[in-house]
PDB file of C-alpha atoms in Angstrom:
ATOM      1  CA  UNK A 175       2.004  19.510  -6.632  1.00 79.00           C
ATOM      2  CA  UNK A 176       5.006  17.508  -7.531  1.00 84.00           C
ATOM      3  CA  UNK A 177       7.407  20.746  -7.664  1.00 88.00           C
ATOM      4  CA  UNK A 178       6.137  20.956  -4.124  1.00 91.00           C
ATOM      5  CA  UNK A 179       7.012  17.406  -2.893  1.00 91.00           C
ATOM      6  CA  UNK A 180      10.341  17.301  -4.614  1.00 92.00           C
ATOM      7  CA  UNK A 181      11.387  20.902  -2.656  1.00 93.00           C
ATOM      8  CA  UNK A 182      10.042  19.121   0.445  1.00 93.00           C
ATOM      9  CA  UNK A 183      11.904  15.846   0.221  1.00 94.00           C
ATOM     10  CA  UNK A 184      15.078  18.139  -0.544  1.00 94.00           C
ATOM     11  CA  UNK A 185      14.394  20.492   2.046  1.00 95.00           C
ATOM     12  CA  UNK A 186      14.208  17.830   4.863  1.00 95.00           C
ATOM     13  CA  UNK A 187      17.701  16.181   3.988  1.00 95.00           C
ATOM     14  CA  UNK A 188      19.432  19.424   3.563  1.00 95.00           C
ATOM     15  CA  UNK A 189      17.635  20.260   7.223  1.00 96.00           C
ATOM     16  CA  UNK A 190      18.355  16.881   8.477  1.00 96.00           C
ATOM     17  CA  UNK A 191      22.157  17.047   7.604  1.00 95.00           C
ATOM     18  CA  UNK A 192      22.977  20.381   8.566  1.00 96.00           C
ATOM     19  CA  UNK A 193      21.540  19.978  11.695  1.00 96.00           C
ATOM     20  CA  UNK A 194      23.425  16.757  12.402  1.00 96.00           C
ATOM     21  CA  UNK A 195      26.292  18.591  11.392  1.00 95.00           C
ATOM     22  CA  UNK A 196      26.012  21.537  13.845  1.00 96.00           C
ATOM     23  CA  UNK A 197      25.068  19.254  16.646  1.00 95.00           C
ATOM     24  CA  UNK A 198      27.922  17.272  16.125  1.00 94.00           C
ATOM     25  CA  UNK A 199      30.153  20.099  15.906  1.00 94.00           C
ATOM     26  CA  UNK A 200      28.957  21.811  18.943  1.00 93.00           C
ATOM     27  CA  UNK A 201      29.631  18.132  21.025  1.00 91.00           C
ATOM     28  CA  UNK A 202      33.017  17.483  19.901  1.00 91.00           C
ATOM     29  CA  UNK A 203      33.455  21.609  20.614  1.00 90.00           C
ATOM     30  CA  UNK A 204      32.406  21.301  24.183  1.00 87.00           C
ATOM     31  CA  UNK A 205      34.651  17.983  24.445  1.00 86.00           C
ATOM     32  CA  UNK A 206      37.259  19.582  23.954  1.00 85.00           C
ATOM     33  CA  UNK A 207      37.387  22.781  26.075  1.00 86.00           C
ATOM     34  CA  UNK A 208      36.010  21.444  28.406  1.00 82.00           C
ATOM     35  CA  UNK A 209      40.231  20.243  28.436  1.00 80.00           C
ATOM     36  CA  UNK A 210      41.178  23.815  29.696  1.00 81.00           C
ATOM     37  CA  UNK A 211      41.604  24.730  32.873  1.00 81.00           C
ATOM     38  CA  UNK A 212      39.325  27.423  33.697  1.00 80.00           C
ATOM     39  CA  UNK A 213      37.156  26.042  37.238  1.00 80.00           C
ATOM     40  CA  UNK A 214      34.347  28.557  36.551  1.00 82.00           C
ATOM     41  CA  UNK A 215      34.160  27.724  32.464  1.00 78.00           C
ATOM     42  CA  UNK A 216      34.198  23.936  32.950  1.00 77.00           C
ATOM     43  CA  UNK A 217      31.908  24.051  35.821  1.00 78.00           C
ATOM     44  CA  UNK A 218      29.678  25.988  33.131  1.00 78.00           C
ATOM     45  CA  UNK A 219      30.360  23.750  30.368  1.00 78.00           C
ATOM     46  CA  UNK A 220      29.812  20.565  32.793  1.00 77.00           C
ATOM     47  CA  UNK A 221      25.944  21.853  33.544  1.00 79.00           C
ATOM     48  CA  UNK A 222      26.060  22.008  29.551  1.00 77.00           C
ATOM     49  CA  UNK A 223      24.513  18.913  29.126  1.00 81.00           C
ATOM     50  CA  UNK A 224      24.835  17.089  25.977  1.00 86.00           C
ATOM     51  CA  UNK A 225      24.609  13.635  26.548  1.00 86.00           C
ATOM     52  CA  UNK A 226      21.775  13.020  23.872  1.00 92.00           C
ATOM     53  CA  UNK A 227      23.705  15.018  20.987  1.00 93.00           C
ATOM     54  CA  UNK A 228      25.197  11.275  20.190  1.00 92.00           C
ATOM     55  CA  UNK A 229      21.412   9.561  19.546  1.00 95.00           C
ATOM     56  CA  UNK A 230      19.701  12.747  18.607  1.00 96.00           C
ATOM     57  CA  UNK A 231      22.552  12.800  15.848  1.00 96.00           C
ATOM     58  CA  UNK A 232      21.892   8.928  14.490  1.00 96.00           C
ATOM     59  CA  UNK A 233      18.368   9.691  14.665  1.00 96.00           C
ATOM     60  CA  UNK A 234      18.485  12.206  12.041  1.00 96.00           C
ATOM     61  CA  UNK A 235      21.497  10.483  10.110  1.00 96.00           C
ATOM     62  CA  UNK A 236      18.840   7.410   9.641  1.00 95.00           C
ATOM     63  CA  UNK A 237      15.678  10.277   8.450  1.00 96.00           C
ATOM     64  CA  UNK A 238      17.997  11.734   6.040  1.00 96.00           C
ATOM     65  CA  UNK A 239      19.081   8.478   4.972  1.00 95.00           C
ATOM     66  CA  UNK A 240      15.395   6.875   3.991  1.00 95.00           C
ATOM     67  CA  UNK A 241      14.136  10.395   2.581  1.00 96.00           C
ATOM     68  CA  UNK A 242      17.688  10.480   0.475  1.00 95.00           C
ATOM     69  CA  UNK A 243      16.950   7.006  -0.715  1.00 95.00           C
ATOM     70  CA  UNK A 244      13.733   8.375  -2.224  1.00 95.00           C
ATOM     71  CA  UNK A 245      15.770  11.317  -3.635  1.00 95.00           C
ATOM     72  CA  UNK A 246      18.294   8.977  -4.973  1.00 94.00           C
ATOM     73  CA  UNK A 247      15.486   6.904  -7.060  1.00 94.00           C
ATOM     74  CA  UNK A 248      14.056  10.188  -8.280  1.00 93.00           C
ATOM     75  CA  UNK A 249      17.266  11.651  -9.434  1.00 92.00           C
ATOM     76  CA  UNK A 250      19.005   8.401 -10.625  1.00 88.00           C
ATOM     77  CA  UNK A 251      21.870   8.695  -8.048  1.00 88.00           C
ATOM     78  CA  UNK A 252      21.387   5.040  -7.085  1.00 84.00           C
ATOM     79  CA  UNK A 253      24.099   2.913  -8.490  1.00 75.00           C
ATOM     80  CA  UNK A 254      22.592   0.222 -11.136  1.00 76.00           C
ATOM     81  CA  UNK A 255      24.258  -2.793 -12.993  1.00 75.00           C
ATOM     82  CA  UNK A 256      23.212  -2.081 -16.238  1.00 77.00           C
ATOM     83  CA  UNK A 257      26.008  -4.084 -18.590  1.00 78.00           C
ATOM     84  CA  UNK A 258      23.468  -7.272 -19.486  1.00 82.00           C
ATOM     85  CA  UNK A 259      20.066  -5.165 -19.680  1.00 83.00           C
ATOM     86  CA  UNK A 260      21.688  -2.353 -22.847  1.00 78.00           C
ATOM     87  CA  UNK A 261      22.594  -5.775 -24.290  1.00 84.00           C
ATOM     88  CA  UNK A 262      19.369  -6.946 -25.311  1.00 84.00           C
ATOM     89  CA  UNK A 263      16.459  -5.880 -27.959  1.00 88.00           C
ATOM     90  CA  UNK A 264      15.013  -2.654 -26.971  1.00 85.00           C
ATOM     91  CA  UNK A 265      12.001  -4.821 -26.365  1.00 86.00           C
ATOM     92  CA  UNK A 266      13.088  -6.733 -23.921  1.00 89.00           C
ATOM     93  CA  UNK A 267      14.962  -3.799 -22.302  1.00 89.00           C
ATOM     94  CA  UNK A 268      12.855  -2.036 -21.616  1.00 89.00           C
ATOM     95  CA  UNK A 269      10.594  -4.659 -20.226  1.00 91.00           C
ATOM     96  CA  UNK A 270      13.830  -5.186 -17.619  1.00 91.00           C
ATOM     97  CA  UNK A 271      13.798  -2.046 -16.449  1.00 92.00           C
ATOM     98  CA  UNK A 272      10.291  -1.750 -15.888  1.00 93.00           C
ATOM     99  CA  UNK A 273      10.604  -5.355 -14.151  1.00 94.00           C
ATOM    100  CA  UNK A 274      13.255  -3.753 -11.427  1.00 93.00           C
ATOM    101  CA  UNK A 275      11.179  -0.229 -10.995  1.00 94.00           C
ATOM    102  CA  UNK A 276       7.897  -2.417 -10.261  1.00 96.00           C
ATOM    103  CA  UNK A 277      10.241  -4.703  -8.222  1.00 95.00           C
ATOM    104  CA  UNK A 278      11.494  -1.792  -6.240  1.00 95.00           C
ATOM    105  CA  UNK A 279       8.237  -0.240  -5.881  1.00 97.00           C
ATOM    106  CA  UNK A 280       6.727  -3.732  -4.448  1.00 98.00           C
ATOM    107  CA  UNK A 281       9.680  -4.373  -2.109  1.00 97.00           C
ATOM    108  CA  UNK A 282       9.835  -0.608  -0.344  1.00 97.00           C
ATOM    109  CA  UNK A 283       5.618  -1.245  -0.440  1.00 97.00           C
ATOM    110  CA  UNK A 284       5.975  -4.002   1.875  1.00 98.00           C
ATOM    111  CA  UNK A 285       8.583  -2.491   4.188  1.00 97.00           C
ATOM    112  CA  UNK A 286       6.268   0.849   4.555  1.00 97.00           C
ATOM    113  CA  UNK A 287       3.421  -1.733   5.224  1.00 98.00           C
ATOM    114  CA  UNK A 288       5.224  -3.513   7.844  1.00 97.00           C
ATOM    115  CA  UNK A 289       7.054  -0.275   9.077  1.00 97.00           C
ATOM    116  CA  UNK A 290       3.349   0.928   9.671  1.00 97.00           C
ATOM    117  CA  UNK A 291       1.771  -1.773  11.452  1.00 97.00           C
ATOM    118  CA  UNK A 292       5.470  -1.992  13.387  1.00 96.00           C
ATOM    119  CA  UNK A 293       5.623   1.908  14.175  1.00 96.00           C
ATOM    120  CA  UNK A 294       1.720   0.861  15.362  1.00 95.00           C
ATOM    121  CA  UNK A 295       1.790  -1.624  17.434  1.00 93.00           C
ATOM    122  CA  UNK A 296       4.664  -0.010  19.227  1.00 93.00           C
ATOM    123  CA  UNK A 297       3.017   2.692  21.095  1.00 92.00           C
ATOM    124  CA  UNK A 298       1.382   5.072  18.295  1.00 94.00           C
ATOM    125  CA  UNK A 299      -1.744   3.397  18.968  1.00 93.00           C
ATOM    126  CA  UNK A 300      -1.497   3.707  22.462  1.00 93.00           C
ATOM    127  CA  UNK A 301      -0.650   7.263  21.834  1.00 92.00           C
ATOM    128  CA  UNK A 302      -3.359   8.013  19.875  1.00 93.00           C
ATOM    129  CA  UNK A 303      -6.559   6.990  21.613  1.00 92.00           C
ATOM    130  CA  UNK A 304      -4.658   9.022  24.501  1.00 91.00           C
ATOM    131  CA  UNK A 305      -4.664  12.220  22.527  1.00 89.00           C
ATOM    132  CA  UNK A 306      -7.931  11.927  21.793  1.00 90.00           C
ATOM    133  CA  UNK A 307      -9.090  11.106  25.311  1.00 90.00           C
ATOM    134  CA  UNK A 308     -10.792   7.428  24.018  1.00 89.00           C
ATOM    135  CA  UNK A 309     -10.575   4.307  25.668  1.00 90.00           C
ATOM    136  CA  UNK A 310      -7.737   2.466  26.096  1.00 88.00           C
ATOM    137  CA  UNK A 311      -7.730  -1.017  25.691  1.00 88.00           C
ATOM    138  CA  UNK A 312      -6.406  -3.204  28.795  1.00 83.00           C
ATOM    139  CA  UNK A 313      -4.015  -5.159  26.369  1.00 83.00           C
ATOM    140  CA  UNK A 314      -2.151  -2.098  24.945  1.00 86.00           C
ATOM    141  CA  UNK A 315       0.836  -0.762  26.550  1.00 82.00           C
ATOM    142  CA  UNK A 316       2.266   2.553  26.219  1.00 86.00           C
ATOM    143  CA  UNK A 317       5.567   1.935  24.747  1.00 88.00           C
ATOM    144  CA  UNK A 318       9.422   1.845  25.298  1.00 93.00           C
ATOM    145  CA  UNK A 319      11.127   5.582  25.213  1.00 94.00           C
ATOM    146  CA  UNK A 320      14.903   6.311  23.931  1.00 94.00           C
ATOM    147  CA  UNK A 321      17.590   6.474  26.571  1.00 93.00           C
ATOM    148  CA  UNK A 322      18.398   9.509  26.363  1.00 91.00           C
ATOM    149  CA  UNK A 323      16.111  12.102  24.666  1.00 93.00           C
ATOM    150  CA  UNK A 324      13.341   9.498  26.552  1.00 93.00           C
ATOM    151  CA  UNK A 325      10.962  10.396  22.568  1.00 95.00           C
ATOM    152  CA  UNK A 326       8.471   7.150  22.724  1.00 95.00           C
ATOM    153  CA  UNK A 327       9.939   5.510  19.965  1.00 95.00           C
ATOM    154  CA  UNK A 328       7.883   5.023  17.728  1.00 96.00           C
ATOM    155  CA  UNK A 329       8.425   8.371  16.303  1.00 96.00           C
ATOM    156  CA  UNK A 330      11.637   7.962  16.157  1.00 96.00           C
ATOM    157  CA  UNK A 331      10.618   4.462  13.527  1.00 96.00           C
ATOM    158  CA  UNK A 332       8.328   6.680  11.919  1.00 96.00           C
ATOM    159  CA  UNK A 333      10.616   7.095   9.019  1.00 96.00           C
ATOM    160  CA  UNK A 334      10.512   3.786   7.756  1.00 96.00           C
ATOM    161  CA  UNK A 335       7.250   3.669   6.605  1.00 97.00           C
ATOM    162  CA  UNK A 336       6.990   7.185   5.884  1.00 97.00           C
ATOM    163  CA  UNK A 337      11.029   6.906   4.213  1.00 96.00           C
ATOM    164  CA  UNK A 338       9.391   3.375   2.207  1.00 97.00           C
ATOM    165  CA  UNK A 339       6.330   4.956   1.263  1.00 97.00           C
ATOM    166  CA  UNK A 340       7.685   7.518  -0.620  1.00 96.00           C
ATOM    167  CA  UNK A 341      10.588   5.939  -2.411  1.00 97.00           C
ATOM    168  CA  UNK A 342       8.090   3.434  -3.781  1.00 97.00           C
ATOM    169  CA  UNK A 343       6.140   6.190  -4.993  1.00 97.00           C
ATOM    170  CA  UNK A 344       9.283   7.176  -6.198  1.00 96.00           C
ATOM    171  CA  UNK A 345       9.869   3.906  -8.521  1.00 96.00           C
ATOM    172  CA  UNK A 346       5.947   4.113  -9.776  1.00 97.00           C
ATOM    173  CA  UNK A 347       6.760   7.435 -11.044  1.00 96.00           C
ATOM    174  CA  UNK A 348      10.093   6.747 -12.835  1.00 95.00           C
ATOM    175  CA  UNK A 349       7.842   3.335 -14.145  1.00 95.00           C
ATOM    176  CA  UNK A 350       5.572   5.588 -15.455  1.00 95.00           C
ATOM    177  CA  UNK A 351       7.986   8.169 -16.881  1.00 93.00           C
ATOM    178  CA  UNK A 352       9.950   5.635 -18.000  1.00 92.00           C
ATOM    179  CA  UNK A 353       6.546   3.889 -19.909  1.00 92.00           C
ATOM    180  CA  UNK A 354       6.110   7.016 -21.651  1.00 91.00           C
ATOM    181  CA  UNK A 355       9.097   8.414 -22.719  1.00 90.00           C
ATOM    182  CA  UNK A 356      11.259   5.734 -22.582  1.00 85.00           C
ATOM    183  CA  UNK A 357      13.689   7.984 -20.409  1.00 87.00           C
ATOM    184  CA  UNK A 358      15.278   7.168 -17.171  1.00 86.00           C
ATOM    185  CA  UNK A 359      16.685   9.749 -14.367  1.00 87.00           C
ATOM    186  CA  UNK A 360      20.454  10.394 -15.140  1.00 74.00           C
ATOM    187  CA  UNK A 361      22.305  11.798 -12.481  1.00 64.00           C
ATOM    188  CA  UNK A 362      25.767  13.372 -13.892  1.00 61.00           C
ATOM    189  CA  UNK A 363      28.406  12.776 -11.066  1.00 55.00           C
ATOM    190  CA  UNK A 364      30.636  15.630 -13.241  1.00 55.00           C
ATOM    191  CA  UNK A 365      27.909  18.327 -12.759  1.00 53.00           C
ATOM    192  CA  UNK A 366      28.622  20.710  -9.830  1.00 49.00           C
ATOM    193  CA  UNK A 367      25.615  22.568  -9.144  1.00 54.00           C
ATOM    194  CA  UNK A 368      25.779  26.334  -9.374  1.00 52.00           C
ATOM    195  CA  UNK A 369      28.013  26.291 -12.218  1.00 53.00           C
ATOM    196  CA  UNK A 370      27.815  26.999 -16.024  1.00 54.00           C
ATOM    197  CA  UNK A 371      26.978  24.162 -17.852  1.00 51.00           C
ATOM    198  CA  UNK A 372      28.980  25.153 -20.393  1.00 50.00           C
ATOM    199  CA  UNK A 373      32.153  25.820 -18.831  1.00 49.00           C
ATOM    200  CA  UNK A 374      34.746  23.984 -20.433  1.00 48.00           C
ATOM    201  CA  UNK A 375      35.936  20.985 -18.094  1.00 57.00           C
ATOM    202  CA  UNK A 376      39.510  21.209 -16.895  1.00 58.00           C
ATOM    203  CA  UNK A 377      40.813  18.132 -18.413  1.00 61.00           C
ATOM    204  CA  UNK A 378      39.603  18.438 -22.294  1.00 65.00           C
ATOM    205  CA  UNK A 379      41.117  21.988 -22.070  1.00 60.00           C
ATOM    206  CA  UNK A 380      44.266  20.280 -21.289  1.00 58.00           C
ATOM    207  CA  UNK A 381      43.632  18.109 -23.932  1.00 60.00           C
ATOM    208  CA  UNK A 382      43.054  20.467 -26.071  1.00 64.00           C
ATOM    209  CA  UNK A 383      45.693  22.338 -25.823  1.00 58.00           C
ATOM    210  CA  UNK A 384      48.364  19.733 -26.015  1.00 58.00           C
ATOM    211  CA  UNK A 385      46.716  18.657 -29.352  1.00 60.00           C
ATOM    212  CA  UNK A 386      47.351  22.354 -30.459  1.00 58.00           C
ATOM    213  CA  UNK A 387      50.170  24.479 -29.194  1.00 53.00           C
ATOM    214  CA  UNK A 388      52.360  23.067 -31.588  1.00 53.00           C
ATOM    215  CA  UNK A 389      49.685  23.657 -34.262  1.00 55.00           C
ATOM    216  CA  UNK A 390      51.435  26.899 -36.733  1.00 56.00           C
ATOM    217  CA  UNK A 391      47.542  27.381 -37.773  1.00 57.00           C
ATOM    218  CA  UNK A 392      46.355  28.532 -34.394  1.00 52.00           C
ATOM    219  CA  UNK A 393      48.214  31.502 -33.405  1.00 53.00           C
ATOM    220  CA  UNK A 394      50.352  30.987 -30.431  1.00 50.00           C
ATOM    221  CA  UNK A 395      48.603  27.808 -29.814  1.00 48.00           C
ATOM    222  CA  UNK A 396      46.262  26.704 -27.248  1.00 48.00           C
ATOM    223  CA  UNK A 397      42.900  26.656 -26.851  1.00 46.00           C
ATOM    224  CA  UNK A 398      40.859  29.147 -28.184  1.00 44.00           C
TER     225      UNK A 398
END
């Protein structure tokens, strides 16, 4: 199940980005020649409408950024000041950490609570019973709409409660890793997916090599 959720959570950033990217590109693209002057082509590009390309683009930019936040707690990307906690007894440290996971999980708990009664009360309600054909209270409204892509939005909040909800279950699961095992995600910033782990890194070849090639034991020097 959790092999399943991580590929998820991957698969919408990776979906959300390269989207934004193309969307972007395709904008700036059209911008551009719509510069030359060709009547029928810029009369073409000119019905090309792509005025919402801007907020459609920010919309996904802030997805990608609350599902990479959970991504970032599950992989240990985040950055963390960790100078005074190594310093004391392992007792005690690891009573920190656990301290700033459940901290972490509290804090994003709240935000996905409030994000959900937020996301609620600003039209999903309303859009709800109306789905469902059930009576609509006289005090509910329907809800303001984006400028441009005119989405009601509270989908467009959606993703803070969804976003919060799962990077707190995020921190509960490193707490909980962490409780057992007494290990912590690592992300190393020197690993480049896709290739060997054992290839020898650039600089200690170098290294290496310098210590050696005037070495008469190693046969022509270098490293071997």
């Amino acid at each position: 199940m959790m092999k399943y959720l991580d590929h998820l959570e991957e698969w919408i950033i990776t979906s959300l980005i390269g989207a934004a990217t193309i969307v972007i590109a395709v904008a700036v693209t059209r911008r551009y020649l719509m510069g030359i002057p060709i009547p029928a082509f810029q009369d073409w590009l000119l019905g090309f409408n792509m005025a919402w390309a801007q907020e459609l683009c920010i919309y996904m930019f802030v997805w990608m950024a609350k599902f990479g936040a959970a991504y970032g707690v599950r992989t240990g990307i985040h950055v963390g000041v960790d100078v005074l906690i190594n310093r004391l007894p392992p007792k005690w440290c690891k009573t920190s950490v656990l301290i700033g996971l459940f901290s972490g999980a509290v804090f994003t708990g709240i935000i996905a609570t409030l994000g959900a009664n937020f996301v609620w009360e600003n039209g999903m309600h309303y859009s709800m019973l109306t789905r469902f054909g059930l009576p609509i209270p006289d005090d509910l409204y329907e809800g303001p709409i984006t400028p441009d892509l005119e989405w009601p939005t509270w989908a467009v909040y959606l993703a803070i409660p969804l976003g919060s909800s799962l990077m707190c279950f995020r921190f509960l699961q490193v707490a909980w890793t962490f409780a057992r095992t007494g290990e912590l995600p690592h992300h190393d910033h020197s690993h480049v997916d896709g290739l060997d782990d054992e290839t020898v890194d650039a600089t200690e070849a170098l290294e290496e090599y310098e210590a050696h090639k005037f070495d008469p034991k190693v046969e022509e020097g270098g490293v071997k």
